[in-house]
Amino acid sequence: MKKGILLIIALVLSFGIKAQDKKAEAILDAMSAKYKALKTFNANFTYGVEGANAKLTNVFTGNVTVKGNKFKLKTAGQEIFNNGKDLYTYVKETNEVNISDFDPNDDNDFSPTKIYTIYKKGYKYIFKETNATYDVVELSPISGKSNVAKIQITVNKKDKSIKTWKVWDKSGKKTVFRIDKFVPNVPATDAIFNFDKSKYPGVDVVDLR
């Protein structure tokens, strides 16, 4: 009898994990397909912590260029170069660059090369709300080990682009990422994803590979 009850519970839990909101899934799939179809893209963005009055504090701006699994990210006194093999993190304040191996299979939810596909692994999702311009989908991590409580993604109905990400951690802190300008298929040679030491005189190189 006990085994039968356990089996029923297991089946219910399994169904709950696999069953997803079809409307949310259609929105996310369309968004993901849009970004996957691009050879490259560049975006200017703003991010900060949203308070109860919906205003942002600790606000920063940044820029990112993405090409496949390569990216260059510049924000908050840092520049990060990812050439698909090595990850260079340059800190302007200390004039130091750390070099580490890049693992394309690393489950980093918020890597610029993966933010449009994270919903496919480790999350359940529901359709949250809509208006004339945007749909909002909410993601919740399946694992209780994640520090993320939930994510809300706002997707433009017309072109399926991401307008905002809102990320709640388990303490209730809400960080908002807003796309201010998006340019698809920008010219981007592989050279821009490599750290060029000659452009940073006196830089201290710390190789962690």
Short mmCIF file of C-alpha atoms in Angstrom, two decimals:
data_model
loop_
_atom_site.label_atom_id
_atom_site.label_comp_id
_atom_site.label_asym_id
_atom_site.label_seq_id
_atom_site.Cartn_x
_atom_site.Cartn_y
_atom_site.Cartn_z
CA MET A 1 0.00 0.00 0.00
CA LYS A 2 2.79 2.37 0.93
CA LYS A 3 4.58 1.69 -2.37
CA GLY A 4 1.37 2.46 -4.27
CA ILE A 5 0.98 5.82 -2.52
CA LEU A 6 4.62 6.69 -3.19
CA LEU A 7 4.20 5.80 -6.84
CA ILE A 8 1.14 8.07 -7.16
CA ILE A 9 3.00 10.94 -5.48
CA ALA A 10 5.97 10.44 -7.81
CA LEU A 11 3.71 10.47 -10.88
CA VAL A 12 1.95 13.63 -9.72
CA LEU A 13 5.24 15.41 -9.08
CA SER A 14 6.62 14.26 -12.42
CA PHE A 15 3.54 15.53 -14.24
CA GLY A 16 3.73 18.84 -12.41
CA ILE A 17 7.32 19.33 -13.55
CA LYS A 18 6.71 18.36 -17.18
CA ALA A 19 3.37 20.10 -17.66
CA GLN A 20 3.98 23.68 -18.73
CA ASP A 21 1.73 26.60 -19.57
CA LYS A 22 1.25 26.29 -23.35
CA LYS A 23 0.62 30.00 -23.87
CA ALA A 24 3.77 30.90 -21.96
CA GLU A 25 5.70 28.24 -23.85
CA ALA A 26 4.60 29.65 -27.22
CA ILE A 27 5.73 33.15 -26.22
CA LEU A 28 9.10 31.91 -24.95
CA ASP A 29 9.68 29.69 -27.98
CA ALA A 30 8.98 32.58 -30.36
CA MET A 31 11.32 34.85 -28.39
CA SER A 32 14.06 32.20 -28.34
CA ALA A 33 13.72 31.54 -32.08
CA LYS A 34 14.13 35.25 -32.79
CA TYR A 35 17.48 35.48 -31.02
CA LYS A 36 18.77 32.15 -32.30
CA ALA A 37 18.13 33.29 -35.88
CA LEU A 38 20.41 36.32 -35.47
CA LYS A 39 24.06 36.11 -36.51
CA THR A 40 24.94 38.84 -34.01
CA PHE A 41 23.27 41.50 -31.93
CA ASN A 42 24.16 44.53 -29.83
CA ALA A 43 22.17 45.98 -26.94
CA ASN A 44 22.38 48.93 -24.60
CA PHE A 45 20.79 48.19 -21.25
CA THR A 46 20.06 49.61 -17.80
CA TYR A 47 19.84 47.63 -14.60
CA GLY A 48 19.21 48.34 -10.95
CA VAL A 49 17.29 47.36 -7.85
CA GLU A 50 13.58 48.16 -7.93
CA GLY A 51 12.01 49.45 -4.72
CA ALA A 52 8.41 49.49 -3.51
CA ASN A 53 7.80 52.73 -5.43
CA ALA A 54 8.89 51.02 -8.68
CA LYS A 55 11.92 53.32 -8.92
CA LEU A 56 15.39 51.93 -9.54
CA THR A 57 18.31 52.42 -7.20
CA ASN A 58 21.97 51.41 -7.66
CA VAL A 59 21.45 52.03 -11.36
CA PHE A 60 24.07 51.07 -13.95
CA THR A 61 24.14 51.06 -17.73
CA GLY A 62 25.95 48.73 -20.06
CA ASN A 63 26.47 47.43 -23.56
CA VAL A 64 26.76 43.90 -24.91
CA THR A 65 27.61 42.40 -28.27
CA VAL A 66 26.82 38.71 -28.84
CA LYS A 67 27.88 36.37 -31.64
CA GLY A 68 26.97 32.72 -31.14
CA ASN A 69 28.61 31.67 -27.86
CA LYS A 70 30.94 34.68 -27.88
CA PHE A 71 30.23 38.00 -26.23
CA LYS A 72 31.73 41.30 -25.12
CA LEU A 73 30.07 42.96 -22.13
CA LYS A 74 30.87 46.39 -20.70
CA THR A 75 29.26 47.69 -17.51
CA ALA A 76 29.98 49.12 -14.06
CA GLY A 77 33.71 49.58 -14.53
CA GLN A 78 34.18 46.10 -15.99
CA GLU A 79 34.73 44.68 -19.44
CA ILE A 80 34.19 40.99 -20.06
CA PHE A 81 35.48 39.31 -23.21
CA ASN A 82 34.43 35.79 -24.13
CA ASN A 83 35.96 34.33 -27.29
CA GLY A 84 34.20 30.98 -26.89
CA LYS A 85 37.22 29.42 -25.20
CA ASP A 86 38.61 31.94 -22.71
CA LEU A 87 36.88 34.44 -20.44
CA TYR A 88 38.66 37.73 -19.74
CA THR A 89 37.33 39.93 -16.95
CA TYR A 90 38.94 43.38 -16.89
CA VAL A 91 38.45 45.72 -13.91
CA LYS A 92 39.21 49.34 -14.72
CA GLU A 93 39.69 50.47 -11.10
CA THR A 94 42.57 48.04 -10.50
CA ASN A 95 43.75 47.80 -14.12
CA GLU A 96 43.67 44.03 -13.78
CA VAL A 97 42.38 41.28 -16.04
CA ASN A 98 41.56 37.76 -14.88
CA ILE A 99 41.64 34.97 -17.47
CA SER A 100 39.68 31.77 -16.93
CA ASP A 101 38.44 28.87 -19.05
CA PHE A 102 35.01 29.31 -20.59
CA ASP A 103 32.71 26.32 -20.36
CA PRO A 104 29.84 26.61 -22.88
CA ASN A 105 27.98 23.91 -20.95
CA ASP A 106 28.11 25.81 -17.66
CA ASP A 107 24.57 26.44 -16.40
CA ASN A 108 24.99 30.19 -15.96
CA ASP A 109 21.42 31.44 -16.25
CA PHE A 110 22.33 35.03 -16.96
CA SER A 111 25.10 34.65 -19.49
CA PRO A 112 24.32 36.98 -22.43
CA THR A 113 24.50 33.95 -24.72
CA LYS A 114 21.92 31.95 -22.76
CA ILE A 115 19.32 34.33 -21.36
CA TYR A 116 16.90 33.53 -24.17
CA THR A 117 17.08 29.75 -23.59
CA ILE A 118 17.26 29.31 -19.81
CA TYR A 119 13.56 28.51 -19.59
CA LYS A 120 14.22 25.20 -21.36
CA LYS A 121 16.03 23.65 -18.40
CA GLY A 122 15.30 23.82 -14.68
CA TYR A 123 12.31 26.18 -14.77
CA LYS A 124 8.56 25.98 -14.84
CA TYR A 125 6.73 28.90 -16.41
CA ILE A 126 3.31 30.49 -16.61
CA PHE A 127 1.68 33.26 -18.64
CA LYS A 128 1.41 36.21 -16.26
CA GLU A 129 -0.24 39.18 -18.00
CA THR A 130 -0.52 41.15 -21.21
CA ASN A 131 -1.24 44.62 -22.59
CA ALA A 132 -1.40 46.15 -26.04
CA THR A 133 2.36 45.91 -26.57
CA TYR A 134 3.86 43.28 -24.28
CA ASP A 135 3.34 39.79 -22.87
CA VAL A 136 4.76 38.86 -19.47
CA VAL A 137 5.85 35.34 -18.62
CA GLU A 138 6.94 34.21 -15.15
CA LEU A 139 9.61 31.56 -14.55
CA SER A 140 10.18 29.72 -11.27
CA PRO A 141 13.16 27.42 -10.63
CA ILE A 142 12.28 23.77 -10.09
CA SER A 143 15.20 23.23 -7.71
CA GLY A 144 14.93 24.66 -4.24
CA LYS A 145 18.70 25.18 -4.25
CA SER A 146 18.50 28.15 -6.59
CA ASN A 147 18.90 31.58 -5.05
CA VAL A 148 16.42 32.87 -7.63
CA ALA A 149 12.81 32.97 -6.44
CA LYS A 150 11.28 33.94 -9.79
CA ILE A 151 11.92 35.74 -13.06
CA GLN A 152 9.50 37.80 -15.11
CA ILE A 153 10.31 38.30 -18.79
CA THR A 154 8.51 41.00 -20.76
CA VAL A 155 8.35 40.19 -24.48
CA ASN A 156 7.36 42.55 -27.27
CA LYS A 157 4.30 41.11 -29.05
CA LYS A 158 5.29 42.48 -32.45
CA ASP A 159 8.94 41.50 -32.85
CA LYS A 160 9.31 38.96 -29.96
CA SER A 161 12.25 40.86 -28.46
CA ILE A 162 12.89 41.03 -24.72
CA LYS A 163 12.11 44.40 -23.15
CA THR A 164 12.80 43.67 -19.48
CA TRP A 165 13.90 40.98 -17.07
CA LYS A 166 12.87 41.19 -13.43
CA VAL A 167 14.68 38.81 -11.11
CA TRP A 168 13.60 38.20 -7.51
CA ASP A 169 16.00 36.48 -5.14
CA LYS A 170 14.85 34.59 -2.07
CA SER A 171 15.35 37.63 0.15
CA GLY A 172 12.77 39.55 -1.91
CA LYS A 173 15.30 41.77 -3.67
CA LYS A 174 14.18 42.59 -7.22
CA THR A 175 16.77 43.40 -9.88
CA VAL A 176 15.51 44.82 -13.16
CA PHE A 177 17.31 44.62 -16.51
CA ARG A 178 15.86 46.88 -19.21
CA ILE A 179 16.85 46.86 -22.88
CA ASP A 180 17.16 50.48 -24.01
CA LYS A 181 18.38 49.89 -27.57
CA PHE A 182 18.64 46.70 -29.60
CA VAL A 183 20.42 46.33 -32.96
CA PRO A 184 20.31 42.96 -34.73
CA ASN A 185 23.03 41.58 -37.03
CA VAL A 186 25.67 44.21 -36.29
CA PRO A 187 29.16 43.85 -37.83
CA ALA A 188 31.27 41.91 -35.30
CA THR A 189 34.61 40.35 -36.14
CA ASP A 190 35.95 37.65 -33.84
CA ALA A 191 38.73 40.06 -32.76
CA ILE A 192 36.39 42.14 -30.60
CA PHE A 193 35.76 39.15 -28.34
CA ASN A 194 39.46 38.84 -27.47
CA PHE A 195 41.20 40.94 -24.84
CA ASP A 196 43.91 43.05 -26.50
CA LYS A 197 46.56 43.73 -23.85
CA SER A 198 48.13 46.50 -25.95
CA LYS A 199 45.04 48.65 -25.46
CA TYR A 200 45.40 48.56 -21.65
CA PRO A 201 48.87 49.90 -20.78
CA GLY A 202 50.30 48.49 -17.55
CA VAL A 203 47.49 45.97 -17.08
CA ASP A 204 48.12 43.24 -14.52
CA VAL A 205 47.28 39.85 -16.07
CA VAL A 206 46.13 37.09 -13.72
CA ASP A 207 45.87 33.79 -15.59
CA LEU A 208 43.61 31.36 -13.70
CA ARG A 209 43.45 28.69 -16.41
#
